[in-house]
Amino acid sequence: MKKSSTTLACGALALSALIAVTPAIADDRFKAPGDLIKDTGIGLSIGAVLYPDMRFPLESGPAYANSHVYAPGGFKGNGGSQCDTVNYSYPWRDNFCELRRSDLPVCASGGHQGQDIRPATCQTDTHWAVAVEDGVIAHVGRFALTLQTPSGTLYRYVHMNMDDLAVAPLDKVSKGDRLGKVSNSWISELPIHLHFDVKETVQIGDETRSVFVPPYSSLVTSYRQLTD
């Protein structure tokens, strides 16, 4: 994978320099990065495509990136059904930094660590999640699977059917290999979606930290490559 010019010699990304990276291409199917649902947090309006060679994490489209919490059928969605057509329609909407319990150093309001993505249809255990890069399955937990690349980037897939994965810990995978099927596994049942996030070594001021970074623009780019 090619790292952007913002990558430092130590392998850390300088977060303050992200605006210098190639911006996502404008398209009516996608709202702008950082444009969260009103009153659900303070987003990051950064168009940086951190991972231009990343594959989209679902095997096929269409797919719909949006909040599963603040939408119909969600915990704070004011009722409705998770299968409502509004949840399975464009445009996409960023929900990195959406109000959650997590405390993220890159988010002014703390918040959500990644992006929620609904598959083509409101069906569980049907749609495949795939490897976005070559790498190794670094961890398989109760609810999540982590893919580590040779450069150290950690891609995490949450809410798949963990009882029916196509891979096991320490398996080597290639970009596009099947990992598991999108489901709704959690402590309590959630709307059907894949939570996808990226963890990177980042330079924040004078400090180097391993943090979750915004995946939205990279997902937009990879989705366009898949579907256009």
PDB file of N, CA and C in Angstrom, residues 29 61-68 70-74 80-93 116-123 191-193:
ATOM      1  N   ARG A  29     -24.132  10.915  -4.424  1.00  0.00           N
ATOM      2  CA  ARG A  29     -24.447   9.751  -3.591  1.00  0.00           C
ATOM      3  C   ARG A  29     -23.860   9.862  -2.195  1.00  0.00           C
ATOM      4  N   GLY A  61     -21.879  -4.198  -4.134  1.00  0.00           N
ATOM      5  CA  GLY A  61     -22.825  -3.159  -3.823  1.00  0.00           C
ATOM      6  C   GLY A  61     -24.215  -3.543  -4.298  1.00  0.00           C
ATOM      7  N   PRO A  62     -25.187  -2.665  -4.066  1.00  0.00           N
ATOM      8  CA  PRO A  62     -25.017  -1.387  -3.395  1.00  0.00           C
ATOM      9  C   PRO A  62     -24.835  -1.552  -1.892  1.00  0.00           C
ATOM     10  N   ALA A  63     -24.360  -0.504  -1.262  1.00  0.00           N
ATOM     11  CA  ALA A  63     -24.207  -0.463   0.189  1.00  0.00           C
ATOM     12  C   ALA A  63     -24.488   0.964   0.639  1.00  0.00           C
ATOM     13  N   TYR A  64     -24.816   1.108   1.910  1.00  0.00           N
ATOM     14  CA  TYR A  64     -25.282   2.404   2.399  1.00  0.00           C
ATOM     15  C   TYR A  64     -24.620   2.730   3.738  1.00  0.00           C
ATOM     16  N   ALA A  65     -23.757   3.723   3.711  1.00  0.00           N
ATOM     17  CA  ALA A  65     -23.062   4.157   4.923  1.00  0.00           C
ATOM     18  C   ALA A  65     -23.909   5.219   5.616  1.00  0.00           C
ATOM     19  N   ASN A  66     -24.281   4.933   6.842  1.00  0.00           N
ATOM     20  CA  ASN A  66     -25.088   5.879   7.617  1.00  0.00           C
ATOM     21  C   ASN A  66     -25.124   5.420   9.069  1.00  0.00           C
ATOM     22  N   SER A  67     -25.777   6.179   9.904  1.00  0.00           N
ATOM     23  CA  SER A  67     -25.876   5.836  11.325  1.00  0.00           C
ATOM     24  C   SER A  67     -26.907   4.738  11.546  1.00  0.00           C
ATOM     25  N   HIS A  68     -26.559   3.747  12.352  1.00  0.00           N
ATOM     26  CA  HIS A  68     -27.569   2.754  12.729  1.00  0.00           C
ATOM     27  C   HIS A  68     -28.254   3.141  14.035  1.00  0.00           C
ATOM     28  N   TYR A  70     -29.007   6.619  15.086  1.00  0.00           N
ATOM     29  CA  TYR A  70     -29.895   7.778  14.955  1.00  0.00           C
ATOM     30  C   TYR A  70     -30.742   7.708  13.678  1.00  0.00           C
ATOM     31  N   ALA A  71     -31.141   6.531  13.284  1.00  0.00           N
ATOM     32  CA  ALA A  71     -31.947   6.314  12.085  1.00  0.00           C
ATOM     33  C   ALA A  71     -33.132   5.424  12.448  1.00  0.00           C
ATOM     34  N   PRO A  72     -34.144   5.323  11.586  1.00  0.00           N
ATOM     35  CA  PRO A  72     -35.282   4.453  11.890  1.00  0.00           C
ATOM     36  C   PRO A  72     -34.841   3.050  12.295  1.00  0.00           C
ATOM     37  N   GLY A  73     -35.425   2.564  13.387  1.00  0.00           N
ATOM     38  CA  GLY A  73     -35.066   1.251  13.903  1.00  0.00           C
ATOM     39  C   GLY A  73     -33.879   1.253  14.833  1.00  0.00           C
ATOM     40  N   GLY A  74     -33.209   2.409  14.961  1.00  0.00           N
ATOM     41  CA  GLY A  74     -32.040   2.509  15.822  1.00  0.00           C
ATOM     42  C   GLY A  74     -32.398   2.871  17.249  1.00  0.00           C
ATOM     43  N   GLY A  80     -39.697   3.361  14.224  1.00  0.00           N
ATOM     44  CA  GLY A  80     -39.528   2.935  12.846  1.00  0.00           C
ATOM     45  C   GLY A  80     -38.851   1.582  12.746  1.00  0.00           C
ATOM     46  N   SER A  81     -38.603   1.164  11.522  1.00  0.00           N
ATOM     47  CA  SER A  81     -38.015  -0.142  11.244  1.00  0.00           C
ATOM     48  C   SER A  81     -36.597   0.004  10.716  1.00  0.00           C
ATOM     49  N   GLN A  82     -35.720  -0.917  11.123  1.00  0.00           N
ATOM     50  CA  GLN A  82     -34.365  -0.903  10.584  1.00  0.00           C
ATOM     51  C   GLN A  82     -34.356  -1.125   9.076  1.00  0.00           C
ATOM     52  N   CYS A  83     -35.433  -1.718   8.536  1.00  0.00           N
ATOM     53  CA  CYS A  83     -35.523  -1.998   7.100  1.00  0.00           C
ATOM     54  C   CYS A  83     -36.178  -0.857   6.327  1.00  0.00           C
ATOM     55  N   ASP A  84     -36.419   0.273   6.985  1.00  0.00           N
ATOM     56  CA  ASP A  84     -36.994   1.437   6.323  1.00  0.00           C
ATOM     57  C   ASP A  84     -36.158   1.797   5.094  1.00  0.00           C
ATOM     58  N   THR A  85     -36.829   2.190   4.019  1.00  0.00           N
ATOM     59  CA  THR A  85     -36.112   2.500   2.777  1.00  0.00           C
ATOM     60  C   THR A  85     -35.116   3.647   2.941  1.00  0.00           C
ATOM     61  N   VAL A  86     -35.346   4.534   3.905  1.00  0.00           N
ATOM     62  CA  VAL A  86     -34.406   5.637   4.103  1.00  0.00           C
ATOM     63  C   VAL A  86     -33.040   5.123   4.537  1.00  0.00           C
ATOM     64  N   ASN A  87     -33.014   3.979   5.216  1.00  0.00           N
ATOM     65  CA  ASN A  87     -31.740   3.393   5.643  1.00  0.00           C
ATOM     66  C   ASN A  87     -31.007   2.710   4.499  1.00  0.00           C
ATOM     67  N   TYR A  88     -31.730   2.392   3.453  1.00  0.00           N
ATOM     68  CA  TYR A  88     -31.159   1.685   2.305  1.00  0.00           C
ATOM     69  C   TYR A  88     -31.269   2.545   1.048  1.00  0.00           C
ATOM     70  N   SER A  89     -30.907   3.808   1.214  1.00  0.00           N
ATOM     71  CA  SER A  89     -30.959   4.783   0.127  1.00  0.00           C
ATOM     72  C   SER A  89     -29.737   5.695   0.217  1.00  0.00           C
ATOM     73  N   TYR A  90     -29.372   6.278  -0.907  1.00  0.00           N
ATOM     74  CA  TYR A  90     -28.364   7.339  -0.914  1.00  0.00           C
ATOM     75  C   TYR A  90     -29.036   8.636  -0.461  1.00  0.00           C
ATOM     76  N   PRO A  91     -28.280   9.614   0.011  1.00  0.00           N
ATOM     77  CA  PRO A  91     -26.825   9.642   0.057  1.00  0.00           C
ATOM     78  C   PRO A  91     -26.251   9.017   1.329  1.00  0.00           C
ATOM     79  N   TRP A  92     -24.981   8.668   1.228  1.00  0.00           N
ATOM     80  CA  TRP A  92     -24.236   8.213   2.402  1.00  0.00           C
ATOM     81  C   TRP A  92     -24.096   9.368   3.387  1.00  0.00           C
ATOM     82  N   ARG A  93     -23.828   8.977   4.654  1.00  0.00           N
ATOM     83  CA  ARG A  93     -23.564  10.003   5.666  1.00  0.00           C
ATOM     84  C   ARG A  93     -22.504   9.509   6.645  1.00  0.00           C
ATOM     85  N   ASP A 116     -20.457   3.078  10.090  1.00  0.00           N
ATOM     86  CA  ASP A 116     -21.450   2.017   9.965  1.00  0.00           C
ATOM     87  C   ASP A 116     -21.881   1.903   8.504  1.00  0.00           C
ATOM     88  N   ILE A 117     -21.968   0.662   8.004  1.00  0.00           N
ATOM     89  CA  ILE A 117     -22.304   0.408   6.601  1.00  0.00           C
ATOM     90  C   ILE A 117     -23.384  -0.666   6.542  1.00  0.00           C
ATOM     91  N   ARG A 118     -24.493  -0.341   5.905  1.00  0.00           N
ATOM     92  CA  ARG A 118     -25.542  -1.339   5.686  1.00  0.00           C
ATOM     93  C   ARG A 118     -25.299  -2.015   4.338  1.00  0.00           C
ATOM     94  N   PRO A 119     -25.532  -3.323   4.257  1.00  0.00           N
ATOM     95  CA  PRO A 119     -25.349  -4.027   2.986  1.00  0.00           C
ATOM     96  C   PRO A 119     -26.502  -3.730   2.025  1.00  0.00           C
ATOM     97  N   ALA A 120     -26.538  -4.432   0.911  1.00  0.00           N
ATOM     98  CA  ALA A 120     -27.518  -4.137  -0.142  1.00  0.00           C
ATOM     99  C   ALA A 120     -28.959  -4.299   0.314  1.00  0.00           C
ATOM    100  N   THR A 121     -29.214  -5.279   1.166  1.00  0.00           N
ATOM    101  CA  THR A 121     -30.578  -5.548   1.625  1.00  0.00           C
ATOM    102  C   THR A 121     -30.600  -5.746   3.133  1.00  0.00           C
ATOM    103  N   CYS A 122     -31.774  -5.618   3.706  1.00  0.00           N
ATOM    104  CA  CYS A 122     -31.956  -5.754   5.153  1.00  0.00           C
ATOM    105  C   CYS A 122     -32.086  -7.232   5.521  1.00  0.00           C
ATOM    106  N   GLN A 123     -31.012  -7.974   5.263  1.00  0.00           N
ATOM    107  CA  GLN A 123     -30.970  -9.410   5.541  1.00  0.00           C
ATOM    108  C   GLN A 123     -29.683  -9.737   6.287  1.00  0.00           C
ATOM    109  N   PRO A 191     -29.442  -3.259  14.663  1.00  0.00           N
ATOM    110  CA  PRO A 191     -29.779  -3.261  13.244  1.00  0.00           C
ATOM    111  C   PRO A 191     -28.643  -3.896  12.431  1.00  0.00           C
ATOM    112  N   ILE A 192     -28.989  -4.524  11.333  1.00  0.00           N
ATOM    113  CA  ILE A 192     -28.006  -5.217  10.499  1.00  0.00           C
ATOM    114  C   ILE A 192     -27.054  -4.192   9.878  1.00  0.00           C
ATOM    115  N   HIS A 193     -25.769  -4.346  10.151  1.00  0.00           N
ATOM    116  CA  HIS A 193     -24.775  -3.458   9.548  1.00  0.00           C
ATOM    117  C   HIS A 193     -23.382  -3.974   9.859  1.00  0.00           C
TER     118      HIS A 193
END
